[in-house]
Amino acid sequence: LGDVYKRQNMDSCKITEDALSRLNNCDDPRLKEVMTSVITHLHGVVKEVEPTDEEWLQAINFLTQVGHWCDDKRQEFILLSDTLGVTMLVDTVTDPKPTGTTESTVLGPFHVHGAPNLPFGANISKGQTGEPTLVMGRVLSQNKLPIAGATVDVWQASAQGLYDVQEPERFPDMNLRAVFHTDKNGCFGFCTEKPAPYPVPTDGPVGTMLKALGRHAWRPAHLHFMISAEQHISLTTHLFVKGDPYLESDAVQAVKDSLIVDFSLSHDSAEADQFGLPTPYYKVQEDFVLATAN
Ligand code: BEZ
Ligand code: FE
């Protein structure tokens, strides 16, 4: 038995060696490096897990389903990467930003190009119910000087935990989305409704996977920001609502402590009047520091 086991083991090593040797003629060194790692790790998984034929077919069928669910409005592969922690791992290992700059986090699938350009103080909530909220902030450079004319692209789920694109028949087009430009002091500000926690889409194969793994699909309430300015590195990030029950177990592991902020209740009626908000309202104030581009 010992001999048989040894021979099988040697054969499986030989298959991996042989697969790797087939990269010898690849003249793209990075591609060769990446594929060496992919083949080594994939073979490692098979050697460790020893899948049956049916299990391997199940894996192939799962990935096929993930592909079938993708179109121009749905990217199930990104959702798979998000829910397996791969997206956040890529975020962490790529281009570490200088200390003092605002941390990045996942883009997610709900960003839409072409959101309306709105002026300072505009309300991005198109008549939906939800707790009134004022979001104010500045965009700063690494040396903490204000950046004028920075683009601040914001989007969020509603108080019902849904993005406009998820139920277009229920929500007005471009609800809870806008692009702002910072003033000469680097300031931007807008009114909105307080975001709510929501589950990532679970009607596809990733949802089936989460259920099979006994995992929940919830993300803590957050606002999305994509901020860009000339001569600076663009930043994709969130602000998370402090106290949210899902901060410790975000389905896509995207929470960073520095991005958790207070949505504090304000009774400032003068400010409420200035922005056309009822009192009380929630208020968030946060600065975003961009890294300098080389
Ligand atoms: C989002 O925050 O919009 C999101 C991120 C990753 C997966 C699903 C949704
Ligand atoms: Fe989101």
mmCIF file of C-alpha atoms and ligand atoms in Angstrom:
data_model
loop_
_atom_site.group_PDB
_atom_site.id
_atom_site.type_symbol
_atom_site.label_atom_id
_atom_site.label_comp_id
_atom_site.label_asym_id
_atom_site.label_seq_id
_atom_site.Cartn_x
_atom_site.Cartn_y
_atom_site.Cartn_z
ATOM 1 C CA LEU A 1 0.000 0.000 0.000
ATOM 2 C CA GLY A 2 2.881 2.247 0.910
ATOM 3 C CA ASP A 3 4.406 1.745 -2.549
ATOM 4 C CA VAL A 4 1.159 2.444 -4.385
ATOM 5 C CA TYR A 5 0.605 5.625 -2.401
ATOM 6 C CA LYS A 6 4.162 6.730 -3.126
ATOM 7 C CA ARG A 7 3.792 6.088 -6.863
ATOM 8 C CA GLN A 8 0.468 8.010 -7.065
ATOM 9 C CA ASN A 9 2.008 10.836 -5.154
ATOM 10 C CA MET A 10 4.996 10.949 -7.501
ATOM 11 C CA ASP A 11 2.670 10.910 -10.523
ATOM 12 C CA SER A 12 0.684 13.859 -9.259
ATOM 13 C CA CYS A 13 3.930 15.777 -8.668
ATOM 14 C CA LYS A 14 5.032 14.918 -12.180
ATOM 15 C CA ILE A 15 1.783 16.267 -13.643
ATOM 16 C CA THR A 16 2.352 19.585 -11.877
ATOM 17 C CA GLU A 17 5.993 19.686 -12.981
ATOM 18 C CA ASP A 18 4.952 18.892 -16.547
ATOM 19 C CA ALA A 19 2.221 21.586 -16.519
ATOM 20 C CA LEU A 20 4.765 24.134 -15.279
ATOM 21 C CA SER A 21 7.393 23.100 -17.839
ATOM 22 C CA ARG A 22 4.918 23.999 -20.589
ATOM 23 C CA LEU A 23 5.427 27.644 -19.641
ATOM 24 C CA ASN A 24 9.088 27.476 -20.674
ATOM 25 C CA ASN A 25 8.487 29.148 -24.035
ATOM 26 C CA CYS A 26 6.393 31.992 -22.622
ATOM 27 C CA ASP A 27 8.339 35.177 -23.314
ATOM 28 C CA ASP A 28 6.163 37.439 -21.145
ATOM 29 C CA PRO A 29 7.893 37.194 -17.719
ATOM 30 C CA ARG A 30 4.930 38.552 -15.725
ATOM 31 C CA LEU A 31 2.464 36.211 -17.436
ATOM 32 C CA LYS A 32 4.841 33.338 -16.760
ATOM 33 C CA GLU A 33 5.135 34.340 -13.097
ATOM 34 C CA VAL A 34 1.352 34.646 -12.689
ATOM 35 C CA MET A 35 0.588 31.346 -14.457
ATOM 36 C CA THR A 36 3.290 29.504 -12.489
ATOM 37 C CA SER A 37 1.556 30.614 -9.305
ATOM 38 C CA VAL A 38 -1.964 29.875 -10.604
ATOM 39 C CA ILE A 39 -0.999 26.349 -11.758
ATOM 40 C CA THR A 40 0.942 25.600 -8.565
ATOM 41 C CA HIS A 41 -1.912 26.727 -6.288
ATOM 42 C CA LEU A 42 -4.676 25.115 -8.359
ATOM 43 C CA HIS A 43 -2.813 21.816 -8.398
ATOM 44 C CA GLY A 44 -2.237 22.239 -4.674
ATOM 45 C CA VAL A 45 -5.975 22.594 -4.078
ATOM 46 C CA VAL A 46 -6.695 19.421 -6.054
ATOM 47 C CA LYS A 47 -3.977 17.474 -4.219
ATOM 48 C CA GLU A 48 -5.276 18.644 -0.866
ATOM 49 C CA VAL A 49 -9.008 18.284 -1.514
ATOM 50 C CA GLU A 50 -8.862 15.191 -3.757
ATOM 51 C CA PRO A 51 -12.216 15.963 -5.414
ATOM 52 C CA THR A 52 -14.335 13.167 -6.863
ATOM 53 C CA ASP A 53 -15.331 13.449 -10.540
ATOM 54 C CA GLU A 54 -18.780 14.660 -9.468
ATOM 55 C CA GLU A 55 -17.335 17.274 -7.166
ATOM 56 C CA TRP A 56 -15.061 18.576 -9.916
ATOM 57 C CA LEU A 57 -18.020 18.744 -12.303
ATOM 58 C CA GLN A 58 -19.965 20.605 -9.605
ATOM 59 C CA ALA A 59 -17.129 23.153 -9.399
ATOM 60 C CA ILE A 60 -17.109 23.568 -13.194
ATOM 61 C CA ASN A 61 -20.919 23.948 -13.215
ATOM 62 C CA PHE A 62 -20.757 26.564 -10.470
ATOM 63 C CA LEU A 63 -18.226 28.669 -12.405
ATOM 64 C CA THR A 64 -20.283 28.203 -15.584
ATOM 65 C CA GLN A 65 -23.342 29.533 -13.733
ATOM 66 C CA VAL A 66 -21.352 32.486 -12.421
ATOM 67 C CA GLY A 67 -20.437 33.303 -16.037
ATOM 68 C CA HIS A 68 -24.037 32.916 -17.248
ATOM 69 C CA TRP A 69 -25.213 35.432 -14.636
ATOM 70 C CA CYS A 70 -22.881 38.129 -15.985
ATOM 71 C CA ASP A 71 -24.098 40.822 -18.349
ATOM 72 C CA ASP A 72 -23.704 44.589 -18.644
ATOM 73 C CA LYS A 73 -25.751 45.104 -15.427
ATOM 74 C CA ARG A 74 -24.563 42.202 -13.313
ATOM 75 C CA GLN A 75 -21.024 40.990 -12.662
ATOM 76 C CA GLU A 76 -21.295 37.769 -10.707
ATOM 77 C CA PHE A 77 -17.522 37.108 -10.946
ATOM 78 C CA ILE A 78 -16.823 40.397 -9.138
ATOM 79 C CA LEU A 79 -19.404 39.427 -6.527
ATOM 80 C CA LEU A 80 -17.644 36.067 -6.148
ATOM 81 C CA SER A 81 -14.297 37.832 -5.734
ATOM 82 C CA ASP A 82 -15.893 40.254 -3.227
ATOM 83 C CA THR A 83 -17.524 37.554 -1.109
ATOM 84 C CA LEU A 84 -14.365 35.411 -1.019
ATOM 85 C CA GLY A 85 -12.326 38.354 0.281
ATOM 86 C CA VAL A 86 -10.214 38.468 -2.904
ATOM 87 C CA THR A 87 -11.215 42.011 -3.854
ATOM 88 C CA MET A 88 -10.130 43.351 -0.471
ATOM 89 C CA LEU A 89 -6.917 41.339 -0.668
ATOM 90 C CA VAL A 90 -6.133 42.965 -4.037
ATOM 91 C CA ASP A 91 -6.988 46.367 -2.507
ATOM 92 C CA THR A 92 -4.551 45.680 0.329
ATOM 93 C CA VAL A 93 -1.611 44.345 -1.677
ATOM 94 C CA THR A 94 -1.718 46.835 -4.552
ATOM 95 C CA ASP A 95 -0.130 50.264 -4.380
ATOM 96 C CA PRO A 96 0.022 50.898 -0.644
ATOM 97 C CA LYS A 97 -0.917 54.571 -0.169
ATOM 98 C CA PRO A 98 1.169 56.930 1.968
ATOM 99 C CA THR A 99 0.187 57.214 5.643
ATOM 100 C CA GLY A 100 -2.213 60.029 6.351
ATOM 101 C CA THR A 101 -4.185 59.505 3.148
ATOM 102 C CA THR A 102 -7.761 58.210 3.261
ATOM 103 C CA GLU A 103 -8.037 54.432 2.964
ATOM 104 C CA SER A 104 -9.707 52.846 -0.024
ATOM 105 C CA THR A 105 -12.250 50.038 -0.149
ATOM 106 C CA VAL A 106 -14.288 48.080 -2.718
ATOM 107 C CA LEU A 107 -15.997 49.766 -5.670
ATOM 108 C CA GLY A 108 -18.915 47.320 -5.689
ATOM 109 C CA PRO A 109 -21.218 46.680 -8.639
ATOM 110 C CA PHE A 110 -23.600 49.621 -8.265
ATOM 111 C CA HIS A 111 -21.545 52.575 -9.496
ATOM 112 C CA VAL A 112 -23.089 54.212 -12.574
ATOM 113 C CA HIS A 113 -21.290 56.581 -14.930
ATOM 114 C CA GLY A 114 -23.049 59.816 -15.811
ATOM 115 C CA ALA A 115 -24.655 60.720 -12.484
ATOM 116 C CA PRO A 116 -25.898 64.334 -12.553
ATOM 117 C CA ASN A 117 -23.529 67.177 -11.633
ATOM 118 C CA LEU A 118 -25.211 68.899 -8.692
ATOM 119 C CA PRO A 119 -24.380 72.103 -6.812
ATOM 120 C CA PHE A 120 -23.193 72.361 -3.206
ATOM 121 C CA GLY A 121 -25.984 71.459 -0.781
ATOM 122 C CA ALA A 122 -28.252 69.671 -3.302
ATOM 123 C CA ASN A 123 -30.456 66.817 -2.107
ATOM 124 C CA ILE A 124 -29.636 63.564 -3.925
ATOM 125 C CA SER A 125 -32.695 61.732 -2.554
ATOM 126 C CA LYS A 126 -35.473 62.003 -5.110
ATOM 127 C CA GLY A 127 -38.487 62.058 -2.814
ATOM 128 C CA GLN A 128 -37.905 58.760 -1.054
ATOM 129 C CA THR A 129 -38.645 58.385 2.605
ATOM 130 C CA GLY A 130 -35.685 58.032 4.915
ATOM 131 C CA GLU A 131 -34.020 59.910 7.708
ATOM 132 C CA PRO A 132 -32.720 63.292 6.471
ATOM 133 C CA THR A 133 -28.957 63.498 6.483
ATOM 134 C CA LEU A 134 -26.390 66.190 5.736
ATOM 135 C CA VAL A 135 -22.997 65.079 4.444
ATOM 136 C CA MET A 136 -20.173 67.609 4.481
ATOM 137 C CA GLY A 137 -16.505 67.216 3.786
ATOM 138 C CA ARG A 138 -13.306 68.522 2.306
ATOM 139 C CA VAL A 139 -10.919 67.031 -0.199
ATOM 140 C CA LEU A 140 -7.318 67.611 0.853
ATOM 141 C CA SER A 141 -3.895 66.875 -0.543
ATOM 142 C CA GLN A 142 -1.274 64.933 1.402
ATOM 143 C CA ASN A 143 0.039 68.161 2.953
ATOM 144 C CA LYS A 144 -3.538 68.831 4.182
ATOM 145 C CA LEU A 145 -4.134 71.751 1.803
ATOM 146 C CA PRO A 146 -7.621 71.969 0.252
ATOM 147 C CA ILE A 147 -8.023 70.789 -3.337
ATOM 148 C CA ALA A 148 -10.370 73.016 -5.343
ATOM 149 C CA GLY A 149 -12.290 71.525 -8.267
ATOM 150 C CA ALA A 150 -11.941 67.890 -7.119
ATOM 151 C CA THR A 151 -14.664 65.573 -8.433
ATOM 152 C CA VAL A 152 -16.704 63.820 -5.747
ATOM 153 C CA ASP A 153 -18.874 61.056 -7.207
ATOM 154 C CA VAL A 154 -21.291 59.702 -4.576
ATOM 155 C CA TRP A 155 -23.811 56.858 -4.595
ATOM 156 C CA GLN A 156 -25.699 54.888 -1.974
ATOM 157 C CA ALA A 157 -28.524 52.504 -1.255
ATOM 158 C CA SER A 158 -31.813 53.928 -0.007
ATOM 159 C CA ALA A 159 -33.281 53.662 3.459
ATOM 160 C CA GLN A 160 -34.949 50.502 2.085
ATOM 161 C CA GLY A 161 -31.484 49.041 1.401
ATOM 162 C CA LEU A 162 -31.769 49.127 -2.395
ATOM 163 C CA TYR A 163 -29.947 50.933 -5.217
ATOM 164 C CA ASP A 164 -32.029 52.644 -7.911
ATOM 165 C CA VAL A 165 -30.711 50.201 -10.540
ATOM 166 C CA GLN A 166 -31.965 47.200 -8.554
ATOM 167 C CA GLU A 167 -35.606 48.228 -8.854
ATOM 168 C CA PRO A 168 -35.795 50.761 -11.708
ATOM 169 C CA GLU A 169 -39.600 50.575 -11.754
ATOM 170 C CA ARG A 170 -39.724 51.622 -8.087
ATOM 171 C CA PHE A 171 -36.940 54.226 -7.841
ATOM 172 C CA PRO A 172 -36.381 57.287 -10.052
ATOM 173 C CA ASP A 173 -33.395 57.105 -12.410
ATOM 174 C CA MET A 174 -30.190 58.371 -10.741
ATOM 175 C CA ASN A 175 -31.792 58.335 -7.305
ATOM 176 C CA LEU A 176 -29.176 58.785 -4.569
ATOM 177 C CA ARG A 177 -26.339 59.487 -7.030
ATOM 178 C CA ALA A 178 -24.547 62.689 -7.934
ATOM 179 C CA VAL A 179 -21.238 64.251 -8.854
ATOM 180 C CA PHE A 180 -20.067 67.306 -6.894
ATOM 181 C CA HIS A 181 -17.091 69.583 -7.418
ATOM 182 C CA THR A 182 -15.232 71.012 -4.448
ATOM 183 C CA ASP A 183 -15.142 74.800 -3.963
ATOM 184 C CA LYS A 184 -12.010 76.884 -3.423
ATOM 185 C CA ASN A 185 -11.779 75.616 0.164
ATOM 186 C CA GLY A 186 -11.924 72.005 -0.984
ATOM 187 C CA CYS A 187 -15.479 71.696 0.422
ATOM 188 C CA PHE A 188 -18.425 69.678 -0.809
ATOM 189 C CA GLY A 189 -21.779 69.070 0.837
ATOM 190 C CA PHE A 190 -25.072 67.383 0.045
ATOM 191 C CA CYS A 191 -28.335 66.292 1.592
ATOM 192 C CA THR A 192 -29.530 62.726 1.414
ATOM 193 C CA GLU A 193 -31.294 59.995 3.369
ATOM 194 C CA LYS A 194 -29.458 57.892 5.935
ATOM 195 C CA PRO A 195 -28.241 54.701 4.222
ATOM 196 C CA ALA A 196 -29.407 51.328 5.539
ATOM 197 C CA PRO A 197 -27.660 47.945 5.666
ATOM 198 C CA TYR A 198 -28.517 45.696 2.707
ATOM 199 C CA PRO A 199 -27.724 42.209 1.418
ATOM 200 C CA VAL A 200 -25.507 41.739 -1.655
ATOM 201 C CA PRO A 201 -27.509 40.173 -4.522
ATOM 202 C CA THR A 202 -28.365 36.585 -3.536
ATOM 203 C CA ASP A 203 -30.555 35.496 -6.463
ATOM 204 C CA GLY A 204 -27.580 33.992 -8.380
ATOM 205 C CA PRO A 205 -24.947 31.305 -7.808
ATOM 206 C CA VAL A 206 -23.005 33.438 -5.297
ATOM 207 C CA GLY A 207 -26.188 33.643 -3.189
ATOM 208 C CA THR A 208 -26.485 29.852 -3.393
ATOM 209 C CA MET A 209 -22.842 29.557 -2.314
ATOM 210 C CA LEU A 210 -23.337 31.895 0.673
ATOM 211 C CA LYS A 211 -26.382 29.888 1.785
ATOM 212 C CA ALA A 212 -24.529 26.570 1.435
ATOM 213 C CA LEU A 213 -21.680 27.991 3.525
ATOM 214 C CA GLY A 214 -24.084 29.207 6.235
ATOM 215 C CA ARG A 215 -23.044 32.822 5.604
ATOM 216 C CA HIS A 216 -25.206 35.941 5.686
ATOM 217 C CA ALA A 217 -25.153 38.346 2.727
ATOM 218 C CA TRP A 218 -25.385 41.673 4.580
ATOM 219 C CA ARG A 219 -23.270 44.768 4.159
ATOM 220 C CA PRO A 220 -23.241 47.482 6.853
ATOM 221 C CA ALA A 221 -24.853 50.801 5.871
ATOM 222 C CA HIS A 222 -22.476 53.025 3.910
ATOM 223 C CA LEU A 223 -22.050 55.866 1.448
ATOM 224 C CA HIS A 224 -19.845 55.314 -1.618
ATOM 225 C CA PHE A 225 -17.307 57.909 -2.797
ATOM 226 C CA MET A 226 -15.078 58.066 -5.847
ATOM 227 C CA ILE A 227 -12.883 61.136 -5.586
ATOM 228 C CA SER A 228 -10.478 62.421 -8.209
ATOM 229 C CA ALA A 229 -8.396 65.535 -8.696
ATOM 230 C CA GLU A 230 -5.621 66.566 -11.049
ATOM 231 C CA GLN A 231 -2.152 65.430 -9.984
ATOM 232 C CA HIS A 232 -3.634 63.115 -7.352
ATOM 233 C CA ILE A 233 -4.370 59.403 -7.217
ATOM 234 C CA SER A 234 -8.108 58.741 -7.441
ATOM 235 C CA LEU A 235 -9.718 57.270 -4.368
ATOM 236 C CA THR A 236 -12.601 54.776 -4.217
ATOM 237 C CA THR A 237 -13.928 54.409 -0.716
ATOM 238 C CA HIS A 238 -16.927 54.285 1.656
ATOM 239 C CA LEU A 239 -18.065 55.972 4.836
ATOM 240 C CA PHE A 240 -19.665 53.402 7.142
ATOM 241 C CA VAL A 241 -22.328 54.255 9.717
ATOM 242 C CA LYS A 242 -20.925 53.839 13.241
ATOM 243 C CA GLY A 243 -22.991 51.394 15.298
ATOM 244 C CA ASP A 244 -24.215 49.349 12.331
ATOM 245 C CA PRO A 245 -24.780 45.700 13.354
ATOM 246 C CA TYR A 246 -22.880 44.345 10.318
ATOM 247 C CA LEU A 247 -19.614 46.289 10.727
ATOM 248 C CA GLU A 248 -17.868 43.202 12.128
ATOM 249 C CA SER A 249 -19.221 40.764 9.564
ATOM 250 C CA ASP A 250 -19.530 42.676 6.262
ATOM 251 C CA ALA A 251 -20.223 40.043 3.562
ATOM 252 C CA VAL A 252 -17.386 41.492 1.449
ATOM 253 C CA GLN A 253 -14.920 42.249 4.318
ATOM 254 C CA ALA A 254 -14.622 45.876 3.156
ATOM 255 C CA VAL A 255 -14.806 47.680 6.516
ATOM 256 C CA LYS A 256 -11.728 49.585 7.680
ATOM 257 C CA ASP A 257 -11.809 51.260 11.105
ATOM 258 C CA SER A 258 -10.780 54.647 9.708
ATOM 259 C CA LEU A 259 -13.869 54.669 7.457
ATOM 260 C CA ILE A 260 -16.427 54.247 10.267
ATOM 261 C CA VAL A 261 -17.981 57.636 11.042
ATOM 262 C CA ASP A 262 -20.571 59.137 13.351
ATOM 263 C CA PHE A 263 -23.924 59.996 11.820
ATOM 264 C CA SER A 264 -24.793 62.297 14.729
ATOM 265 C CA LEU A 265 -28.245 63.753 15.300
ATOM 266 C CA SER A 266 -28.284 67.547 14.931
ATOM 267 C CA HIS A 267 -30.937 70.016 16.111
ATOM 268 C CA ASP A 268 -29.280 73.049 14.461
ATOM 269 C CA SER A 269 -32.347 74.720 12.941
ATOM 270 C CA ALA A 270 -30.334 77.487 11.239
ATOM 271 C CA GLU A 271 -28.273 74.905 9.365
ATOM 272 C CA ALA A 272 -31.386 72.812 8.669
ATOM 273 C CA ASP A 273 -33.046 75.902 7.108
ATOM 274 C CA GLN A 274 -29.934 76.623 5.049
ATOM 275 C CA PHE A 275 -30.119 73.156 3.465
ATOM 276 C CA GLY A 276 -33.918 72.787 3.417
ATOM 277 C CA LEU A 277 -33.865 69.939 5.939
ATOM 278 C CA PRO A 278 -36.295 69.273 8.807
ATOM 279 C CA THR A 279 -34.927 69.058 12.344
ATOM 280 C CA PRO A 280 -33.565 66.896 13.723
ATOM 281 C CA TYR A 281 -31.328 65.559 10.965
ATOM 282 C CA TYR A 282 -28.244 63.349 10.858
ATOM 283 C CA LYS A 283 -24.937 64.993 10.088
ATOM 284 C CA VAL A 284 -21.671 63.515 8.885
ATOM 285 C CA GLN A 285 -18.504 65.542 8.492
ATOM 286 C CA GLU A 286 -15.400 63.923 7.020
ATOM 287 C CA ASP A 287 -12.278 64.979 5.137
ATOM 288 C CA PHE A 288 -10.743 62.866 2.371
ATOM 289 C CA VAL A 289 -6.987 63.039 1.846
ATOM 290 C CA LEU A 290 -5.705 62.098 -1.612
ATOM 291 C CA ALA A 291 -2.212 60.815 -2.343
ATOM 292 C CA THR A 292 -0.080 62.835 -4.721
ATOM 293 C CA ALA A 293 0.463 61.263 -8.148
ATOM 294 C CA ASN A 294 4.104 60.947 -9.165
HETATM 295 C C1 BEZ B 1 -21.690 47.697 -2.659
HETATM 296 O O1 BEZ B 1 -21.307 48.234 -1.660
HETATM 297 O O2 BEZ B 1 -22.396 48.350 -3.398
HETATM 298 C C2 BEZ B 1 -21.302 46.271 -2.921
HETATM 299 C C3 BEZ B 1 -19.982 45.881 -2.816
HETATM 300 C C4 BEZ B 1 -19.622 44.576 -3.079
HETATM 301 C C5 BEZ B 1 -20.584 43.644 -3.429
HETATM 302 C C6 BEZ B 1 -21.919 44.026 -3.530
HETATM 303 C C7 BEZ B 1 -22.285 45.351 -3.260
HETATM 304 FE FE FE B 2 -22.925 49.719 -1.538
#
